Structures are given as C-alpha cells and as structure tokens.
Short mmCIF file of C-alpha atoms in Angstrom, two decimals:
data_model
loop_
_atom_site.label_atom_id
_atom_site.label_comp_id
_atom_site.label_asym_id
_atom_site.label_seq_id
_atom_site.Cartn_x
_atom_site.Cartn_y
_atom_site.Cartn_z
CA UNK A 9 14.30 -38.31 -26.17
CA UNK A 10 11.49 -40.83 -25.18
CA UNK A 11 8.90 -41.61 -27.86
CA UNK A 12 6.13 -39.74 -25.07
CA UNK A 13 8.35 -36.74 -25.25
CA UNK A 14 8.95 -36.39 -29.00
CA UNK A 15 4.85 -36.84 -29.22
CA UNK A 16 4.37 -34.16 -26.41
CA UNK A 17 6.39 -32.34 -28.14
CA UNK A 18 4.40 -32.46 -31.57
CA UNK A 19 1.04 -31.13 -29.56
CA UNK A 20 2.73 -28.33 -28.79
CA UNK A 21 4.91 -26.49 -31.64
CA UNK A 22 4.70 -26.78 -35.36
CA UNK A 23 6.50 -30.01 -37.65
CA UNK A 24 7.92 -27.01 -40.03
CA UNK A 25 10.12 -23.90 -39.42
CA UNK A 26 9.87 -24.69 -35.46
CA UNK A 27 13.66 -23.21 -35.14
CA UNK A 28 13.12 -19.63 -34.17
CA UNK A 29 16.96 -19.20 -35.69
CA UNK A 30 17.81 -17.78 -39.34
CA UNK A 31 21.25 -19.55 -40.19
CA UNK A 32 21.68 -21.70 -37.12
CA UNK A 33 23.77 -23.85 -38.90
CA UNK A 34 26.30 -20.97 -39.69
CA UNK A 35 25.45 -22.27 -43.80
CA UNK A 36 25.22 -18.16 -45.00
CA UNK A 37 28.12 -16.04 -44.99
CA UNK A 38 27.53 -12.91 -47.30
CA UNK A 39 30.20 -10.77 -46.30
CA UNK A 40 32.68 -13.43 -46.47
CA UNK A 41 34.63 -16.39 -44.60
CA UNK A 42 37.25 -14.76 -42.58
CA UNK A 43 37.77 -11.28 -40.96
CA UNK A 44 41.08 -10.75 -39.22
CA UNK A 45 42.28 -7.81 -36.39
CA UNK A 46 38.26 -7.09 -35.06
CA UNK A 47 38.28 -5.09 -32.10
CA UNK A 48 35.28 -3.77 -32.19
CA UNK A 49 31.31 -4.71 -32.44
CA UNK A 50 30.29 -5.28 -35.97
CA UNK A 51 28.87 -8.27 -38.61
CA UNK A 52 31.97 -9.69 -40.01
CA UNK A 53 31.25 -13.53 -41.26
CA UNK A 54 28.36 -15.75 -40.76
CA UNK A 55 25.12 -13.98 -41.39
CA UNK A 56 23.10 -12.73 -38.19
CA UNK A 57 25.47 -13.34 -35.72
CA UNK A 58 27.46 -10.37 -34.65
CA UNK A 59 30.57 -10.14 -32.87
CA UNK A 60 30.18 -7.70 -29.57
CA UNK A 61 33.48 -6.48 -28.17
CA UNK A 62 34.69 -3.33 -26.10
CA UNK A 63 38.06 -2.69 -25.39
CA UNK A 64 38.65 -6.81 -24.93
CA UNK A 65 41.23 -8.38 -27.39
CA UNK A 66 41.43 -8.88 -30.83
CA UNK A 67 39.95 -11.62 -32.30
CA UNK A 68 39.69 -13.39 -36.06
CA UNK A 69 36.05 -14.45 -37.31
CA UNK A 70 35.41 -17.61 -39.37
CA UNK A 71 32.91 -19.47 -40.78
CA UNK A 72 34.96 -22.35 -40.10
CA UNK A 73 34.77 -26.12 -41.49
CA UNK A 74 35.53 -27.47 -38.05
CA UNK A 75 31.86 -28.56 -37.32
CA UNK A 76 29.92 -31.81 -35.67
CA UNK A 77 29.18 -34.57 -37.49
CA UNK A 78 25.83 -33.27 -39.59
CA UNK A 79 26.85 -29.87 -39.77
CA UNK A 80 29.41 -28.07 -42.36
CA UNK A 81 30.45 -24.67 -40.23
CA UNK A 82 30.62 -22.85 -37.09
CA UNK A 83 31.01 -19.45 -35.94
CA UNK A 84 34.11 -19.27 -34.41
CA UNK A 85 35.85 -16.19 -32.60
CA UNK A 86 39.67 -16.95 -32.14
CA UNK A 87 41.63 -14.53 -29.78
CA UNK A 88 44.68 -13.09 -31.49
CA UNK A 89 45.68 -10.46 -29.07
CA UNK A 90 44.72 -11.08 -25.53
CA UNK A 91 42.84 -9.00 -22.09
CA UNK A 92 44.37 -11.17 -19.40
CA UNK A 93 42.82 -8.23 -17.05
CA UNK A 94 39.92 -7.13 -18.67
CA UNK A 95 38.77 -3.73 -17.10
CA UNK A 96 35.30 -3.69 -15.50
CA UNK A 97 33.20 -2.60 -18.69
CA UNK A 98 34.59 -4.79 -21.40
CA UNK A 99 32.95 -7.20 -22.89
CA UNK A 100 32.98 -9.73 -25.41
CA UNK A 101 30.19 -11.72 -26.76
CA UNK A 102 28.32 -13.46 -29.25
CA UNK A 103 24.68 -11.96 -30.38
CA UNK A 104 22.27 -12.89 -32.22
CA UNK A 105 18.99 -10.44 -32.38
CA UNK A 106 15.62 -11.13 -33.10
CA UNK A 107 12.59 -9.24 -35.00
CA UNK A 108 9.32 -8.94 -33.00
CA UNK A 109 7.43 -10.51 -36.06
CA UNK A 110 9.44 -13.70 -35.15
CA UNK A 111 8.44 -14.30 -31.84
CA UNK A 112 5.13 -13.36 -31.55
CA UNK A 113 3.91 -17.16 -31.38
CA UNK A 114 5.86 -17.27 -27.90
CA UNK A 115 2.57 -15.27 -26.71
CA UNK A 116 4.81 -13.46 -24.17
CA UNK A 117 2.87 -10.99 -22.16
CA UNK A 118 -0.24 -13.71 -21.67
CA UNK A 119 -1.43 -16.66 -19.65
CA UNK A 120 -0.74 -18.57 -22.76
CA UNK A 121 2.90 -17.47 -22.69
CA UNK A 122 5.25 -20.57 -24.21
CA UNK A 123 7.98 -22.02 -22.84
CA UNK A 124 11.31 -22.55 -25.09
CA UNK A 125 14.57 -24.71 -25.46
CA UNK A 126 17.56 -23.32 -26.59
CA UNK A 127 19.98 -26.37 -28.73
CA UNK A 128 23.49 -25.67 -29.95
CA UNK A 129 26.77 -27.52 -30.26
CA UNK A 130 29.81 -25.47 -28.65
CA UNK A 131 33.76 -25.88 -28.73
CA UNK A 132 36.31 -24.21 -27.06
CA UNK A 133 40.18 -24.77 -25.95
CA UNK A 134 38.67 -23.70 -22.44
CA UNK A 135 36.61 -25.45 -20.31
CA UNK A 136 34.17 -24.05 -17.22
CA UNK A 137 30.82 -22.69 -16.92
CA UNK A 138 29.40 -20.31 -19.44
CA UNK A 139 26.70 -17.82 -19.47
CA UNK A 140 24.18 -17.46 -22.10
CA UNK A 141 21.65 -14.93 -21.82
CA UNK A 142 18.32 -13.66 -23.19
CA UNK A 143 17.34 -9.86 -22.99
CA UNK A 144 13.89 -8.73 -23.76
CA UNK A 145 14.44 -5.83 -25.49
CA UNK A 146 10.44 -4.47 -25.75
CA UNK A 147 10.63 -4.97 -21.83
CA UNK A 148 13.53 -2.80 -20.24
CA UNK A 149 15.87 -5.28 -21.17
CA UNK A 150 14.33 -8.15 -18.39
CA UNK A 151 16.68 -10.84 -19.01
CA UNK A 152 17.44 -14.65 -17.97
CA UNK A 153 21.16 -15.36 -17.74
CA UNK A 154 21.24 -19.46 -17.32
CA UNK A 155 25.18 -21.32 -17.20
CA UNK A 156 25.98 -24.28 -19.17
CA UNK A 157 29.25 -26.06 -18.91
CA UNK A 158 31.73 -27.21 -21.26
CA UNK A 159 33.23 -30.06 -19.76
CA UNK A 160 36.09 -30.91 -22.12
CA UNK A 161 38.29 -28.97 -24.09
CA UNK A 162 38.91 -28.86 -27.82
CA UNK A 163 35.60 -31.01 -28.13
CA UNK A 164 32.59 -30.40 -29.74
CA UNK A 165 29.53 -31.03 -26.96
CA UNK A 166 26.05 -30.38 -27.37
CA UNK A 167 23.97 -28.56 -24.99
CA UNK A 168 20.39 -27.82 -23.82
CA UNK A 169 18.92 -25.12 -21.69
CA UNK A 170 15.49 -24.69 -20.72
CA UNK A 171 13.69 -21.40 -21.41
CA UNK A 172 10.73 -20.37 -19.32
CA UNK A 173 7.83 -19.18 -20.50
CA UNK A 174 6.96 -14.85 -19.80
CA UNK A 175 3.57 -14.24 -19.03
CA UNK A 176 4.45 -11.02 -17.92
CA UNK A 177 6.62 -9.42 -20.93
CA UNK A 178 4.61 -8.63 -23.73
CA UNK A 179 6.63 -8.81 -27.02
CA UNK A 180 5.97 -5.72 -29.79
CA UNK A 181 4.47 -7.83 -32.88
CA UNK A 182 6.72 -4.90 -35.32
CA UNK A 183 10.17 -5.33 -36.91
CA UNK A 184 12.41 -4.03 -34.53
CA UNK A 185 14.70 -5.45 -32.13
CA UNK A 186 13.03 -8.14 -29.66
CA UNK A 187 14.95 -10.13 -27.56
CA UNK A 188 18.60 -10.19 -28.00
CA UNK A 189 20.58 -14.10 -27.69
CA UNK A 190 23.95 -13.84 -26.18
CA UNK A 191 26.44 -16.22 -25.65
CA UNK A 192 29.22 -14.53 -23.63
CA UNK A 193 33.05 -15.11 -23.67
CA UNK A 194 34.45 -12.90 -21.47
CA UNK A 195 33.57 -9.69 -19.68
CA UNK A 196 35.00 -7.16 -16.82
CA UNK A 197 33.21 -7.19 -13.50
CA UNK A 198 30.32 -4.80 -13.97
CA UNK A 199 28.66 -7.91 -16.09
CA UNK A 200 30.10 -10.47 -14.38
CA UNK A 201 30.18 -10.21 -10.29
CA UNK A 202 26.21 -10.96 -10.14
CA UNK A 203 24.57 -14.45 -9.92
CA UNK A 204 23.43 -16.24 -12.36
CA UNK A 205 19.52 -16.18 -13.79
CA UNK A 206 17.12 -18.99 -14.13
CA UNK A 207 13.71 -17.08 -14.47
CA UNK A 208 13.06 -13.61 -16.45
CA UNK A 209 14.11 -11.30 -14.19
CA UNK A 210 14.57 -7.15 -13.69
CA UNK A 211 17.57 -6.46 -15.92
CA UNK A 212 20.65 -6.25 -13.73
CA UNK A 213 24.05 -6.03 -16.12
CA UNK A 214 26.52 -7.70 -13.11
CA UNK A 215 23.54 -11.06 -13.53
CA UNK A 216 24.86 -10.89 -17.39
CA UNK A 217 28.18 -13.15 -17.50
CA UNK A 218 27.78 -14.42 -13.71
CA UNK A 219 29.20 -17.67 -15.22
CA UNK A 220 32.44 -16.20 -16.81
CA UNK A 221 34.37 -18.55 -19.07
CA UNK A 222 37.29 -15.88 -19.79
CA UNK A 223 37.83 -16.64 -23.20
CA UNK A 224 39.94 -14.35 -24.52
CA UNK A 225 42.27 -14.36 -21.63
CA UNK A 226 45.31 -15.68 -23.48
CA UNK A 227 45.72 -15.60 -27.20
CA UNK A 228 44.83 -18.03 -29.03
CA UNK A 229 41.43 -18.96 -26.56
CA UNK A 230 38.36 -19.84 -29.12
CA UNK A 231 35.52 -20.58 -29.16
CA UNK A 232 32.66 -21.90 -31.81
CA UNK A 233 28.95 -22.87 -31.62
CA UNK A 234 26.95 -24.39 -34.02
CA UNK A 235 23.64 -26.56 -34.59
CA UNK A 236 21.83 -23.29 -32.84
CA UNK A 237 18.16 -23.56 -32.46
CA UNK A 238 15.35 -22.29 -30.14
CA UNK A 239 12.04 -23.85 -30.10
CA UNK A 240 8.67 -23.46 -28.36
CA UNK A 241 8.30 -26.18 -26.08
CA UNK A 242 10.47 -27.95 -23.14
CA UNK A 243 12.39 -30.80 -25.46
CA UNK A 244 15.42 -30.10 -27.36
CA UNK A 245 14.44 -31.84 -30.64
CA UNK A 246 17.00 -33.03 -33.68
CA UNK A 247 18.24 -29.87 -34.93
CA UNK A 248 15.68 -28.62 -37.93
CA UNK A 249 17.44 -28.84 -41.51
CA UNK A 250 15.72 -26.09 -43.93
CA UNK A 251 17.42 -26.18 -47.84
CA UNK A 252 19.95 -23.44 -48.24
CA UNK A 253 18.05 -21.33 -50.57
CA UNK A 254 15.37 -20.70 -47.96
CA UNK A 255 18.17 -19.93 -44.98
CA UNK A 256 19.73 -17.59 -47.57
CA UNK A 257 16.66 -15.54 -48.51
CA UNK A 258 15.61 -15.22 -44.67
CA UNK A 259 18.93 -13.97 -44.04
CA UNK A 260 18.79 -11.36 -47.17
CA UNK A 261 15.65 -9.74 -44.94
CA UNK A 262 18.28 -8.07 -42.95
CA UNK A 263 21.50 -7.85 -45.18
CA UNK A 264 22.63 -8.55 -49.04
CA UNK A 265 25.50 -8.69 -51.14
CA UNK A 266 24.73 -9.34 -55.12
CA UNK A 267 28.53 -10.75 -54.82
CA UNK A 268 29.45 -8.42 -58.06
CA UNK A 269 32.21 -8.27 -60.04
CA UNK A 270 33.87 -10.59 -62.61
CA UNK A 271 31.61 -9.54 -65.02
CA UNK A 272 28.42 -9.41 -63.16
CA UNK A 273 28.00 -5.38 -62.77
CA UNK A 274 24.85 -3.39 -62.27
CA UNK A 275 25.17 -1.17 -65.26
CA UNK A 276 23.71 2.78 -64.60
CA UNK A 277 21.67 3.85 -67.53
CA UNK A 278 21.81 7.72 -69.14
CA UNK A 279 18.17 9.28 -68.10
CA UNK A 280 16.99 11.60 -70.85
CA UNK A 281 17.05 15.16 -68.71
CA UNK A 282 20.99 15.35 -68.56
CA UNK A 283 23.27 13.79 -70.17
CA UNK A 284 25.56 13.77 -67.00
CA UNK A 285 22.79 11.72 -65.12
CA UNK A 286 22.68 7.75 -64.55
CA UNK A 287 20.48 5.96 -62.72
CA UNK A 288 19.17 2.52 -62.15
CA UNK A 289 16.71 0.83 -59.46
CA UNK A 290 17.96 -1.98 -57.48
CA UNK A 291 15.26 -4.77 -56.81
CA UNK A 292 15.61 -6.85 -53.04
CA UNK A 293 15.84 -10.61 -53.49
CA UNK A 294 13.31 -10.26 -50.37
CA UNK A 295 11.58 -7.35 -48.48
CA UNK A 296 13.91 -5.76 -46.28
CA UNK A 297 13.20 -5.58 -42.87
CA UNK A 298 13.76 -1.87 -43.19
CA UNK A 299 15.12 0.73 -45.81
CA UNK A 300 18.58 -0.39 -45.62
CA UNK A 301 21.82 1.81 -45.34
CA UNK A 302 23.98 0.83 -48.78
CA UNK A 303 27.31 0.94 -50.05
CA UNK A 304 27.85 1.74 -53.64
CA UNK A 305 31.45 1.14 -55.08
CA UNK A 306 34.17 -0.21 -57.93
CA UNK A 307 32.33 2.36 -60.27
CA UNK A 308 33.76 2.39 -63.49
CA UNK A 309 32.94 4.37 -66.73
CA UNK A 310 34.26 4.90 -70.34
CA UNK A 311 35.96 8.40 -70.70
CA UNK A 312 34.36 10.04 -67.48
CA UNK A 313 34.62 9.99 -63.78
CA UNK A 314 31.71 10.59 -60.97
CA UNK A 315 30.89 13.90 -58.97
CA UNK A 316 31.51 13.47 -55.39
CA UNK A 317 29.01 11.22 -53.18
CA UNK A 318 28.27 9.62 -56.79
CA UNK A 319 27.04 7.06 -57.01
CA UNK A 320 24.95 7.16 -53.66
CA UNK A 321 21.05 6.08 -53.23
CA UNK A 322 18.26 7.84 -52.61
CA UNK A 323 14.51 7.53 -53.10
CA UNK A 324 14.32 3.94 -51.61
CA UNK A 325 12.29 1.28 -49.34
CA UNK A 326 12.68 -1.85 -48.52
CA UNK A 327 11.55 -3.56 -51.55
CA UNK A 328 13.54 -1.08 -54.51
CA UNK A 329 16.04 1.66 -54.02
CA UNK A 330 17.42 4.03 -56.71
CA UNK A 331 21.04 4.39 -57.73
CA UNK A 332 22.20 7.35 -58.73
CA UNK A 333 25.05 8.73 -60.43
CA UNK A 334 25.86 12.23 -61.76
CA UNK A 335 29.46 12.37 -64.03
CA UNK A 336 31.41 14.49 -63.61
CA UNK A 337 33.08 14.94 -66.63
CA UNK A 338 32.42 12.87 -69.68
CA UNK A 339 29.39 13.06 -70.02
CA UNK A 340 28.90 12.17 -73.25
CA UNK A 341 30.02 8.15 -72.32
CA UNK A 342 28.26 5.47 -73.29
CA UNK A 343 28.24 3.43 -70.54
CA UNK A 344 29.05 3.13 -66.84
CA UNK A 345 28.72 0.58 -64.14
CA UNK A 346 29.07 -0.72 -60.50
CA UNK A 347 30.95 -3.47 -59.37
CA UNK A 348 30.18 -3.86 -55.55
CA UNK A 349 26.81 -3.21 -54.09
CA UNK A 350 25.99 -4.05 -50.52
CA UNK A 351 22.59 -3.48 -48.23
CA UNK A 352 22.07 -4.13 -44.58
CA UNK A 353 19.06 -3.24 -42.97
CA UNK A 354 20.16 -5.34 -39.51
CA UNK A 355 19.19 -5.21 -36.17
CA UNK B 16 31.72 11.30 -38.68
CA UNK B 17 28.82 11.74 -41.29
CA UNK B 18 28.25 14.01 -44.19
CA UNK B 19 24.90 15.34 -45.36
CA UNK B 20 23.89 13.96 -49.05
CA UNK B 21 21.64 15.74 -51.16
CA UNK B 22 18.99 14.17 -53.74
CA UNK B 23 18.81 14.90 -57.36
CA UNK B 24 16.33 17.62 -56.44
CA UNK B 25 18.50 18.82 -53.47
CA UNK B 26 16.95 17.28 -50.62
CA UNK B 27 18.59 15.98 -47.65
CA UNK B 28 16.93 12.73 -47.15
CA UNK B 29 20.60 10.60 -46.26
CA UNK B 30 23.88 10.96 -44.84
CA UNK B 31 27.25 9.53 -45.35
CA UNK B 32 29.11 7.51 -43.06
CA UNK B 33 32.41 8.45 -43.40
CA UNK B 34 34.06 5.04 -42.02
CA UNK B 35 32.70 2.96 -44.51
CA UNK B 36 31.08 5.20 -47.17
CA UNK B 37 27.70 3.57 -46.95
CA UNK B 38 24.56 5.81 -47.18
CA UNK B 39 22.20 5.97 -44.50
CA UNK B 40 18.80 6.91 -45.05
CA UNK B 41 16.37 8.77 -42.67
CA UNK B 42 14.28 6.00 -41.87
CA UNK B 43 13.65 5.50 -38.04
CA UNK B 44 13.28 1.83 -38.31
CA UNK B 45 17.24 1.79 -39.39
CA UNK B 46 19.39 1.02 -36.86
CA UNK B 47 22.33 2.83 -38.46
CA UNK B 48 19.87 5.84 -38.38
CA UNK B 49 19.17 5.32 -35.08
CA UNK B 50 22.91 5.49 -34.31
CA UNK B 51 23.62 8.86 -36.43
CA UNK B 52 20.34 10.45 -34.21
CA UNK B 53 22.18 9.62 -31.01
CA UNK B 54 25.71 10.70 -32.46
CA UNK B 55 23.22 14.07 -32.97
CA UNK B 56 22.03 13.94 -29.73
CA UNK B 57 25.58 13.78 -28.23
CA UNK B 58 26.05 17.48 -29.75
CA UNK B 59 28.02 16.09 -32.70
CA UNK B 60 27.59 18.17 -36.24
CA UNK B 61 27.70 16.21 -39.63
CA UNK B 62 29.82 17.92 -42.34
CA UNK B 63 27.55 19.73 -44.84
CA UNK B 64 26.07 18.57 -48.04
CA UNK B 65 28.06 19.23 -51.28
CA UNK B 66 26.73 22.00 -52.99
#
C-alpha cells in the first residue's frame, strides 16, 4: 500500500477496533479444537464461525496450527466423506453472522453509506475461483456474491475484495442478525448456476456460489482461512492485532463455556424453603447478546440424586441466570455441584 | 423434539431440547427460540412438562 493510500485510509475509518470481525484470527475456541463426523450446520470449533452443510459430505473442524506467518490458527473444514454429485440444494459453507449494533457505522441505508474491504488468508488442496458472499439480512436477504481465486494449491495466499458501499439498505441498529459473511465450498445447482455479483443486488440463491470451487468433491478436499477482517474504507490494511483477552470477551457476547471440571465446579447451595431445593445464580463474563439457551450437566451430589429436568435454568437475562436444582432423594446432603456449564446466545 | 419445563412455581417459561439437553428460554431475541416457534409452526407438539 502507497504511503497516500494508508493516509487516505486514516481520514476515513478509525486507528482502533477498525476490524468489523470478532476472532478473525481463529485465536478463541470455547467449545474445543477438533470436531470429527459433522454433517450438519452447527458451531463446532473456532468461536463465531459456523459450519453450514446440507446433505454434502462429512467433514472434520479444527482450529488448526497450520497458519501464515503472523498468525497461530485457522479454521479449517477437511472433507472426510465425500458428494462427488452434490444434489441441487446442498450446500456447504463457511458463515460468519453479524449483530446490527456492529455495523451501524457502515451508515447503510444513507447517502453517507461506507464502502468496505474484506482481508483474509485462504488455503486449500484445490485451486479455482471461489465465491464469497454478503447477505443483508434486515433487507430481504440483498446480497453481493464477488469470486476470488486461489491460484495455487496447498498454499497459503492472501486476498482482497472490495465491498461497495449500500445507500439503499438500511441496517436495523438492534442485536439481531445483520448481514451474514459466507465463504462457500461447494453447493448443488440451485446456488450455483447464476452469475456472479459485484454490486448489492435483489437476492437471487443460483447468484450465491456462481464461482463454485467444489470442495468437498473428493475426500480429503480442505480448506482454511485465516487473518479475516472487514473494514470501512477501499484499502485492505495490515490485519488489526487486538490482545486475546479482549477477542475472548467479545466472543463470550454470543457463547461461553466456564471450562469446568477438575475441581473448578459451580457448587448449588440449599435455599431455606425446602430442604430438597438448590440453587445458585450464574454471573456472564459479558452481557449476552440475548438470554441464552444453557446446558447444565456432570451434576454430582453426596447421598442424593436430582428430579428429572434438574438442574435446568430459569428466571434469567442476559447478564445473570438462575440454576436450579430440586433432589430427588437425599435431601438432607450437604452439598452438590455442577461440573459442565455452557451458554450460547448466537446468531 | 422438545419438552416443556416448568419453574419452581410451575410456570412454563422454557423448553428442553431433547438432542442436546440444553434449555431454551422464551425469549424472542433467541435464535434457538426462534427455531422451536417454527418447529411449532410446522404443526409439531412438544412433550409435556413433568408434573
């Protein structure tokens, strides 16, 4: 980048938190490193990035360790059983969601609207054009569905695309789901036999994958990205490093795992109007983006065991919910506890 | 599938997701709500609360 550019660039977008992307650098991994036999669409790994499949392969997730030089992971989808066919509806993709609150300094919607660059560093054993696409979610899902290409294989490359600005699709300032980021792999023809995008344009699902790299085709395709960022303005600027503490807790907004066990429990205290009751309020590291959907588990107790649906929570927000558990039989124990305690409140 | 979950004071105010056990509350800016209120609207019935 010229030293004009880089100072254009400064006018225009702020010298802090200018990535629009929480964990571009694929750093936070709550639920773990690894998932194996995924078929289907879920949050398996790296925080904020979901894997999006139907009826296309089976894959294996990683945070992997295979990264460019100034990064430490990637998200990396390996194919372990492949679609050589895949039938017109299937799809599989990378997404990555965002909250309304986060874009509202694109000014979408306005004569002021911004335009943005999308960054990130991509590998794969195939090479080819790719799509990547952007869906406005507030706006009937009006989308831009640019290519890049990955020119050789089993190499990491870094790539650019340009991102013009929307004067005409107003963004909800609220926390639900804005504009979706996609980076597709493979798809059937119903998102694939369309042309690709350049400008926001009416939603039209064959424009989706128009540049279809197939991964997924054969087993053992992958494919990793990395170094992710989106930023107002038309530059691609050096990747923006925040410190790990501050990528975790904007992550923990949408999902959290305490990591319990070996020793570190959330004990359930006896209330005073039964005996058989125990109950104690969990505190979020960070407002939730909403009341989250929990899983409660490893309960253990001296002497007694839990009534069905025990422990479960109820009575919560995004900031505290209540744990509850009612005991079955012995009643009379002194203690009991928790050893696995999860939250997601995702998009 | 889901199941109904009653409060301390016997109010249904979550539901069970069978799959993975993890309790969803009633709170329209949940996605996994969202989900359960279209598995509704598909005709589905969620087993009932324990009494």
């Amino acid at each position: 980048m010229t030293q004009a550019a880089v100072l254009a660039q400064l006018g225009n977008t702020p010298l802090g938190m200018r990535n629009l992307i929480i964990n571009g650098a694929m750093q936070i991994a709550q639920r773990g490193t690894q998932s194996t036999g995924i078929t289907t669409t879920g949050f398996s790994t790296v925080d904020h990035f979901r894997t999006s499949l139907s009826s296309l392969g089976t894959w294996t997730e990683d945070q992997s360790t295979d990264a460019p030089s100034g990064f430490s992971n990637s998200f990396k989808l390996t194919c372990t059983t492949a679609d050589a066919s895949p039938a017109a509806g299937d799809v599989a993709y990378i997404r990555y969601m965002f909250e309304g609150f986060e874009l509202q300094n694109l000014a979408y919607g306005t004569s002021s609207a911004k335009p943005m660059t999308l960054s990130f560093w991509v590998k794969s054993n195939k090479t080819g054009s790719a799509s990547v696409q952007l869906l406005q979610n507030d706006n009937s899902s009006k989308n831009i569905s640019p290519s890049y290409t990955i020119s050789s294989a089993d190499t990491w490359e870094y790539k650019t695309i340009s991102i013009p600005a929307d004067t005409a699709g107003n963004i909800d300032n609220d926390n639900g789901p804005a504009v979706s980021l996609i980076w597709w792999l493979n798809s059937g023809s119903t998102y694939s036999s369309g042309s690709t995008q350049t400008s926001w344009s009416t939603y039209s699902a064959a424009d989706s994958n128009a540049a279809n790299l197939g991964i997924g085709g054969s087993t053992s395709d992958y494919f990793a990205i990395t170094g992710v960022q989106l930023e107002v303005g038309s530059v691609a600027t050096e990747f923006e490093r925040r410190p790990y503490g501050t990528e975790l807790a904007l992550c923990q907004r949408y999902y959290w795992n305490p990591n319990l066990g070996g020793g570190n429990y959330f004990w359930m205290h006896p209330i005073s109007y039964g005996a058989g009751f125990r109950r104690f309020t969990v505190i979020f590291p960070v407002r939730m983006r909403a009341t989250p959907t929990c899983t409660v588990g490893g309960v253990a107790t001296n002497g007694g065991s839990f009534a069905t649906n025990s422990p479960r929570t109820e009575a919560g927000g995004s900031t505290t919910i209540i744990c509850v558990g009612d005991l079955a039989s012995g009643a009379g124990g002194e203690f009991s506890y928790i050893t696995e305690f999860k939250a997601s409140a995702e998009l | 599938m889901y199941k109904l979950v009653n409060d301390s004071l016997g109010n249904n105010n979550s539901v069970l997701r069978l799959s993975d056990n993890a309790f969803i509350p009633f709170d329209p800016d949940n996605t996994d709500y969202q989900e359960y209120l279209e598995w509704l609207a598909e005709g589905n019935t969620p087993e009932p609360a324990d009494e």
